[in-house]
PDB file of C-alpha atoms in Angstrom:
ATOM      1  CA  UNK A   5       0.000   0.000   0.000  1.00 56.00           C
ATOM      2  CA  UNK A   6       2.799   2.390   0.935  1.00 59.00           C
ATOM      3  CA  UNK A   7       4.680   1.721  -2.304  1.00 58.00           C
ATOM      4  CA  UNK A   8       1.462   2.311  -4.285  1.00 61.00           C
ATOM      5  CA  UNK A   9       0.877   5.636  -2.509  1.00 62.00           C
ATOM      6  CA  UNK A  10       4.453   6.690  -3.202  1.00 57.00           C
ATOM      7  CA  UNK A  11       4.176   5.813  -6.879  1.00 59.00           C
ATOM      8  CA  UNK A  12       1.116   8.068  -7.070  1.00 60.00           C
ATOM      9  CA  UNK A  13       2.886  10.995  -5.370  1.00 57.00           C
ATOM     10  CA  UNK A  14       0.921  10.603  -2.140  1.00 57.00           C
ATOM     11  CA  UNK A  15       3.973  10.916   0.102  1.00 57.00           C
ATOM     12  CA  UNK A  16       2.409  13.674   2.230  1.00 59.00           C
ATOM     13  CA  UNK A  17      -0.428  11.518   3.487  1.00 59.00           C
ATOM     14  CA  UNK A  18       1.945   8.640   4.222  1.00 62.00           C
ATOM     15  CA  UNK A  19       4.239  10.846   6.303  1.00 61.00           C
ATOM     16  CA  UNK A  20       1.209  12.307   8.093  1.00 63.00           C
ATOM     17  CA  UNK A  21       0.021   8.796   8.846  1.00 62.00           C
ATOM     18  CA  UNK A  22       3.323   7.860  10.474  1.00 61.00           C
ATOM     19  CA  UNK A  23       4.117  11.265  11.962  1.00 58.00           C
ATOM     20  CA  UNK A  24       3.052  10.275  15.453  1.00 58.00           C
ATOM     21  CA  UNK A  25       4.727   6.883  15.592  1.00 58.00           C
ATOM     22  CA  UNK A  26       8.171   5.922  16.825  1.00 57.00           C
ATOM     23  CA  UNK A  27      10.897   4.806  14.396  1.00 63.00           C
ATOM     24  CA  UNK A  28      10.532   1.289  15.741  1.00 62.00           C
ATOM     25  CA  UNK A  29       7.130   1.111  14.040  1.00 67.00           C
ATOM     26  CA  UNK A  30       8.518   2.068  10.642  1.00 75.00           C
ATOM     27  CA  UNK A  31      11.135  -0.634  11.032  1.00 78.00           C
ATOM     28  CA  UNK A  32       8.298  -3.132  10.599  1.00 79.00           C
ATOM     29  CA  UNK A  33       7.967  -2.079   6.966  1.00 82.00           C
ATOM     30  CA  UNK A  34       9.766  -4.197   4.403  1.00 88.00           C
ATOM     31  CA  UNK A  35      13.080  -2.650   3.260  1.00 92.00           C
ATOM     32  CA  UNK A  36      11.763  -1.853  -0.217  1.00 89.00           C
ATOM     33  CA  UNK A  37       8.859   0.174   1.199  1.00 84.00           C
ATOM     34  CA  UNK A  38      11.101   2.003   3.658  1.00 87.00           C
ATOM     35  CA  UNK A  39      13.584   2.880   0.906  1.00 89.00           C
ATOM     36  CA  UNK A  40      10.690   4.069  -1.237  1.00 82.00           C
ATOM     37  CA  UNK A  41       9.603   6.423   1.558  1.00 81.00           C
ATOM     38  CA  UNK A  42      13.116   7.843   1.807  1.00 85.00           C
ATOM     39  CA  UNK A  43      13.203   8.309  -1.954  1.00 82.00           C
ATOM     40  CA  UNK A  44       9.898  10.201  -2.088  1.00 76.00           C
ATOM     41  CA  UNK A  45      10.069  12.094   1.211  1.00 75.00           C
ATOM     42  CA  UNK A  46      13.763  12.930   1.305  1.00 72.00           C
ATOM     43  CA  UNK A  47      16.795  11.847   3.323  1.00 67.00           C
ATOM     44  CA  UNK A  48      16.416  14.878   5.596  1.00 71.00           C
ATOM     45  CA  UNK A  49      13.075  13.746   6.982  1.00 80.00           C
ATOM     46  CA  UNK A  50      13.874  13.347  10.711  1.00 85.00           C
ATOM     47  CA  UNK A  51      11.541  10.401  11.269  1.00 84.00           C
ATOM     48  CA  UNK A  52      12.942   8.447   8.343  1.00 86.00           C
ATOM     49  CA  UNK A  53      16.525   9.321   9.228  1.00 90.00           C
ATOM     50  CA  UNK A  54      16.061   8.077  12.785  1.00 91.00           C
ATOM     51  CA  UNK A  55      14.382   4.944  11.456  1.00 90.00           C
ATOM     52  CA  UNK A  56      17.310   4.142   9.144  1.00 94.00           C
ATOM     53  CA  UNK A  57      19.724   4.620  12.045  1.00 94.00           C
ATOM     54  CA  UNK A  58      17.681   2.265  14.215  1.00 93.00           C
ATOM     55  CA  UNK A  59      17.634  -0.320  11.444  1.00 94.00           C
ATOM     56  CA  UNK A  60      21.418  -0.384  11.165  1.00 95.00           C
ATOM     57  CA  UNK A  61      21.677  -0.642  14.930  1.00 94.00           C
ATOM     58  CA  UNK A  62      19.401  -3.570  15.611  1.00 91.00           C
ATOM     59  CA  UNK A  63      17.460  -4.881  12.592  1.00 93.00           C
ATOM     60  CA  UNK A  64      18.262  -8.231  11.051  1.00 95.00           C
ATOM     61  CA  UNK A  65      21.428  -8.329   8.962  1.00 96.00           C
ATOM     62  CA  UNK A  66      19.616  -9.501   5.826  1.00 97.00           C
ATOM     63  CA  UNK A  67      17.044  -6.731   6.255  1.00 96.00           C
ATOM     64  CA  UNK A  68      19.774  -4.078   6.428  1.00 97.00           C
ATOM     65  CA  UNK A  69      21.578  -5.501   3.429  1.00 97.00           C
ATOM     66  CA  UNK A  70      18.407  -5.340   1.336  1.00 97.00           C
ATOM     67  CA  UNK A  71      17.603  -1.842   2.635  1.00 96.00           C
ATOM     68  CA  UNK A  72      21.071  -0.649   1.643  1.00 97.00           C
ATOM     69  CA  UNK A  73      20.772  -2.217  -1.794  1.00 97.00           C
ATOM     70  CA  UNK A  74      17.436  -0.458  -2.372  1.00 95.00           C
ATOM     71  CA  UNK A  75      18.724   2.929  -1.199  1.00 96.00           C
ATOM     72  CA  UNK A  76      21.772   2.682  -3.458  1.00 96.00           C
ATOM     73  CA  UNK A  77      19.651   1.775  -6.478  1.00 94.00           C
ATOM     74  CA  UNK A  78      17.503   4.829  -5.742  1.00 92.00           C
ATOM     75  CA  UNK A  79      20.617   7.016  -5.559  1.00 91.00           C
ATOM     76  CA  UNK A  80      20.053   8.007  -1.928  1.00 89.00           C
ATOM     77  CA  UNK A  81      23.702   8.251  -0.851  1.00 90.00           C
ATOM     78  CA  UNK A  82      22.992  11.287   1.297  1.00 89.00           C
ATOM     79  CA  UNK A  83      21.221   9.063   3.804  1.00 93.00           C
ATOM     80  CA  UNK A  84      24.469   7.124   4.356  1.00 94.00           C
ATOM     81  CA  UNK A  85      26.301  10.366   5.015  1.00 91.00           C
ATOM     82  CA  UNK A  86      23.692  11.445   7.553  1.00 93.00           C
ATOM     83  CA  UNK A  87      23.839   8.132   9.407  1.00 94.00           C
ATOM     84  CA  UNK A  88      27.458   7.241   8.661  1.00 93.00           C
ATOM     85  CA  UNK A  89      28.173   6.112  12.230  1.00 95.00           C
ATOM     86  CA  UNK A  90      25.517   3.411  12.036  1.00 96.00           C
ATOM     87  CA  UNK A  91      26.293   2.631   8.374  1.00 96.00           C
ATOM     88  CA  UNK A  92      30.033   2.145   8.974  1.00 95.00           C
ATOM     89  CA  UNK A  93      29.537   0.218  12.202  1.00 95.00           C
ATOM     90  CA  UNK A  94      27.207  -2.175  10.403  1.00 96.00           C
ATOM     91  CA  UNK A  95      29.421  -2.790   7.373  1.00 96.00           C
ATOM     92  CA  UNK A  96      32.663  -3.180   9.317  1.00 94.00           C
ATOM     93  CA  UNK A  97      30.882  -5.925  11.283  1.00 91.00           C
ATOM     94  CA  UNK A  98      32.753  -5.083  14.461  1.00 82.00           C
ATOM     95  CA  UNK A  99      30.863  -7.784  16.379  1.00 82.00           C
ATOM     96  CA  UNK A 100      31.695 -10.412  13.722  1.00 84.00           C
ATOM     97  CA  UNK A 101      28.053 -11.419  13.324  1.00 91.00           C
ATOM     98  CA  UNK A 102      28.001 -11.848   9.535  1.00 95.00           C
ATOM     99  CA  UNK A 103      27.873 -15.374   8.203  1.00 95.00           C
ATOM    100  CA  UNK A 104      30.071 -16.175   5.217  1.00 94.00           C
ATOM    101  CA  UNK A 105      27.081 -15.816   2.883  1.00 96.00           C
ATOM    102  CA  UNK A 106      26.180 -12.472   4.461  1.00 96.00           C
ATOM    103  CA  UNK A 107      29.758 -11.305   4.036  1.00 96.00           C
ATOM    104  CA  UNK A 108      29.550 -12.079   0.323  1.00 96.00           C
ATOM    105  CA  UNK A 109      26.298 -10.143   0.056  1.00 97.00           C
ATOM    106  CA  UNK A 110      27.748  -7.255   2.050  1.00 97.00           C
ATOM    107  CA  UNK A 111      30.805  -7.143  -0.221  1.00 96.00           C
ATOM    108  CA  UNK A 112      28.615  -7.010  -3.334  1.00 97.00           C
ATOM    109  CA  UNK A 113      26.411  -4.254  -1.908  1.00 97.00           C
ATOM    110  CA  UNK A 114      29.352  -2.250  -0.597  1.00 97.00           C
ATOM    111  CA  UNK A 115      30.912  -2.375  -4.045  1.00 96.00           C
ATOM    112  CA  UNK A 116      27.677  -0.901  -5.412  1.00 97.00           C
ATOM    113  CA  UNK A 117      27.949   1.835  -2.810  1.00 96.00           C
ATOM    114  CA  UNK A 118      31.559   2.640  -3.743  1.00 96.00           C
ATOM    115  CA  UNK A 119      30.672   2.784  -7.444  1.00 96.00           C
ATOM    116  CA  UNK A 120      27.947   5.333  -6.661  1.00 95.00           C
ATOM    117  CA  UNK A 121      30.186   7.245  -4.264  1.00 95.00           C
ATOM    118  CA  UNK A 122      32.840   7.779  -6.934  1.00 95.00           C
ATOM    119  CA  UNK A 123      30.371   9.794  -9.012  1.00 93.00           C
ATOM    120  CA  UNK A 124      30.205  12.446  -6.309  1.00 93.00           C
ATOM    121  CA  UNK A 125      32.431  15.414  -5.533  1.00 92.00           C
ATOM    122  CA  UNK A 126      36.076  15.089  -4.536  1.00 93.00           C
ATOM    123  CA  UNK A 127      35.362  16.533  -1.090  1.00 92.00           C
ATOM    124  CA  UNK A 128      32.498  14.123  -0.454  1.00 93.00           C
ATOM    125  CA  UNK A 129      34.568  11.109  -1.520  1.00 94.00           C
ATOM    126  CA  UNK A 130      37.644  11.972   0.543  1.00 94.00           C
ATOM    127  CA  UNK A 131      35.616  12.747   3.648  1.00 93.00           C
ATOM    128  CA  UNK A 132      33.629   9.538   3.334  1.00 93.00           C
ATOM    129  CA  UNK A 133      36.658   7.303   2.771  1.00 94.00           C
ATOM    130  CA  UNK A 134      38.583   8.989   5.581  1.00 93.00           C
ATOM    131  CA  UNK A 135      35.679   8.523   7.982  1.00 94.00           C
ATOM    132  CA  UNK A 136      35.284   4.897   6.934  1.00 94.00           C
ATOM    133  CA  UNK A 137      38.929   4.199   7.759  1.00 93.00           C
ATOM    134  CA  UNK A 138      38.415   5.579  11.254  1.00 92.00           C
ATOM    135  CA  UNK A 139      35.864   2.815  11.894  1.00 92.00           C
ATOM    136  CA  UNK A 140      38.179  -0.038  10.957  1.00 91.00           C
ATOM    137  CA  UNK A 141      39.245  -2.262  13.870  1.00 88.00           C
ATOM    138  CA  UNK A 142      42.864  -2.514  14.908  1.00 83.00           C
ATOM    139  CA  UNK A 143      43.543  -5.630  12.849  1.00 80.00           C
ATOM    140  CA  UNK A 144      42.588  -6.526   9.307  1.00 81.00           C
ATOM    141  CA  UNK A 145      40.407  -9.459   8.281  1.00 86.00           C
ATOM    142  CA  UNK A 146      39.786 -11.010   4.857  1.00 89.00           C
ATOM    143  CA  UNK A 147      36.300  -9.494   4.733  1.00 93.00           C
ATOM    144  CA  UNK A 148      37.500  -5.970   5.559  1.00 92.00           C
ATOM    145  CA  UNK A 149      40.368  -6.237   3.101  1.00 89.00           C
ATOM    146  CA  UNK A 150      37.877  -7.116   0.405  1.00 90.00           C
ATOM    147  CA  UNK A 151      35.602  -4.144   0.982  1.00 92.00           C
ATOM    148  CA  UNK A 152      38.557  -1.817   1.398  1.00 91.00           C
ATOM    149  CA  UNK A 153      39.887  -2.956  -1.965  1.00 90.00           C
ATOM    150  CA  UNK A 154      36.772  -1.551  -3.637  1.00 93.00           C
ATOM    151  CA  UNK A 155      38.014   1.945  -2.825  1.00 91.00           C
ATOM    152  CA  UNK A 156      41.638   1.315  -3.734  1.00 88.00           C
ATOM    153  CA  UNK A 157      41.008  -0.584  -6.954  1.00 91.00           C
ATOM    154  CA  UNK A 158      38.340   1.738  -8.257  1.00 94.00           C
ATOM    155  CA  UNK A 159      39.436   3.347 -11.555  1.00 93.00           C
ATOM    156  CA  UNK A 160      38.202   6.757 -10.367  1.00 93.00           C
ATOM    157  CA  UNK A 161      40.173   6.655  -7.111  1.00 93.00           C
ATOM    158  CA  UNK A 162      43.464   7.879  -8.560  1.00 91.00           C
ATOM    159  CA  UNK A 163      45.872  10.767  -7.807  1.00 90.00           C
ATOM    160  CA  UNK A 164      44.816  12.496 -11.012  1.00 91.00           C
ATOM    161  CA  UNK A 165      41.216  12.684  -9.776  1.00 90.00           C
ATOM    162  CA  UNK A 166      41.931  14.654  -6.601  1.00 91.00           C
ATOM    163  CA  UNK A 167      43.227  18.202  -6.373  1.00 91.00           C
ATOM    164  CA  UNK A 168      43.525  17.777  -2.611  1.00 91.00           C
ATOM    165  CA  UNK A 169      46.580  15.555  -2.970  1.00 91.00           C
ATOM    166  CA  UNK A 170      47.487  15.892   0.709  1.00 93.00           C
ATOM    167  CA  UNK A 171      44.219  14.339   1.906  1.00 93.00           C
ATOM    168  CA  UNK A 172      44.465  11.658  -0.760  1.00 92.00           C
ATOM    169  CA  UNK A 173      48.000  10.711   0.318  1.00 93.00           C
ATOM    170  CA  UNK A 174      46.967  10.680   3.975  1.00 93.00           C
ATOM    171  CA  UNK A 175      44.272   8.151   3.138  1.00 92.00           C
ATOM    172  CA  UNK A 176      46.745   5.933   1.270  1.00 89.00           C
ATOM    173  CA  UNK A 177      49.193   6.107   4.163  1.00 89.00           C
ATOM    174  CA  UNK A 178      46.463   5.172   6.614  1.00 89.00           C
ATOM    175  CA  UNK A 179      45.516   2.187   4.468  1.00 85.00           C
ATOM    176  CA  UNK A 180      49.115   1.013   4.183  1.00 81.00           C
ATOM    177  CA  UNK A 181      49.647   1.281   7.932  1.00 82.00           C
ATOM    178  CA  UNK A 182      46.438  -0.551   8.730  1.00 84.00           C
ATOM    179  CA  UNK A 183      47.132  -3.246   6.164  1.00 76.00           C
ATOM    180  CA  UNK A 184      50.364  -4.174   7.944  1.00 70.00           C
ATOM    181  CA  UNK A 185      48.424  -5.352  11.015  1.00 64.00           C
ATOM    182  CA  UNK A 186      47.476  -8.954  10.455  1.00 56.00           C
ATOM    183  CA  UNK A 187      44.904 -10.957  12.363  1.00 51.00           C
ATOM    184  CA  UNK A 188      44.474 -13.856   9.959  1.00 46.00           C
ATOM    185  CA  UNK A 189      46.912 -15.508   7.578  1.00 41.00           C
ATOM    186  CA  UNK A 190      44.685 -17.225   5.059  1.00 42.00           C
ATOM    187  CA  UNK A 191      44.463 -17.673   1.346  1.00 41.00           C
ATOM    188  CA  UNK A 192      41.485 -15.339   1.287  1.00 46.00           C
ATOM    189  CA  UNK A 193      43.489 -12.607   2.952  1.00 47.00           C
ATOM    190  CA  UNK A 194      46.445 -13.139   0.678  1.00 46.00           C
ATOM    191  CA  UNK A 195      44.196 -12.642  -2.321  1.00 48.00           C
ATOM    192  CA  UNK A 196      42.762  -9.500  -0.719  1.00 48.00           C
ATOM    193  CA  UNK A 197      46.225  -8.115  -0.091  1.00 49.00           C
ATOM    194  CA  UNK A 198      47.020  -8.562  -3.767  1.00 49.00           C
ATOM    195  CA  UNK A 199      43.945  -6.468  -4.563  1.00 49.00           C
ATOM    196  CA  UNK A 200      45.331  -3.675  -2.420  1.00 53.00           C
ATOM    197  CA  UNK A 201      48.616  -3.601  -4.322  1.00 50.00           C
ATOM    198  CA  UNK A 202      48.399  -0.979  -7.048  1.00 46.00           C
ATOM    199  CA  UNK A 203      50.688   1.823  -8.272  1.00 41.00           C
ATOM    200  CA  UNK A 204      48.941   4.398  -6.066  1.00 45.00           C
ATOM    201  CA  UNK A 205      50.020   2.399  -3.005  1.00 42.00           C
ATOM    202  CA  UNK A 206      53.667   2.030  -3.950  1.00 40.00           C
ATOM    203  CA  UNK A 207      56.496   3.664  -2.050  1.00 36.00           C
ATOM    204  CA  UNK A 208      56.604   6.338  -4.698  1.00 37.00           C
ATOM    205  CA  UNK A 209      53.593   7.904  -3.016  1.00 40.00           C
ATOM    206  CA  UNK A 210      54.906   7.698   0.546  1.00 33.00           C
TER     207      UNK A 210
END
């Protein structure tokens, strides 16, 4: 019903309907409907913003993965900037709650996010990547190396792209330093490390 109302530009009545409810109620919507509300009503809507934050904090992992996928497809990257604490905490999986299958899904969705991110301004990209690095745990894991490689291997994440070369180099240095801390020694990690090796990470840029 909500999706049908949104498709017919009836977002005002939907927001009015939910205006008096707590974010926990909106969390009961399926992720597609919630993403549709964000798309039609805007990322700045305080009720929706708080709901998205609550989802990343305590909704089911599969629900959050689907919600993220929907928001990316709708081009709503601003919502991730506004709730970056919850977004980064979820995707870095600091509590190690992702199953292997969920990790694969998270990697695929995060790659979609990075692809969309690289179409934004230099300032937005550098700030987002820098903030993401601050949420990484002390030691690397195969999963984190994989999602980090999506930034480093992206064809638009190059020195030529960024006029703010100092911030760009600081990010590369941070990645190199973090990548030297090893928690696991596995084939998966070795493959991830190879992904992180590119000309922009060579000693020529140190």
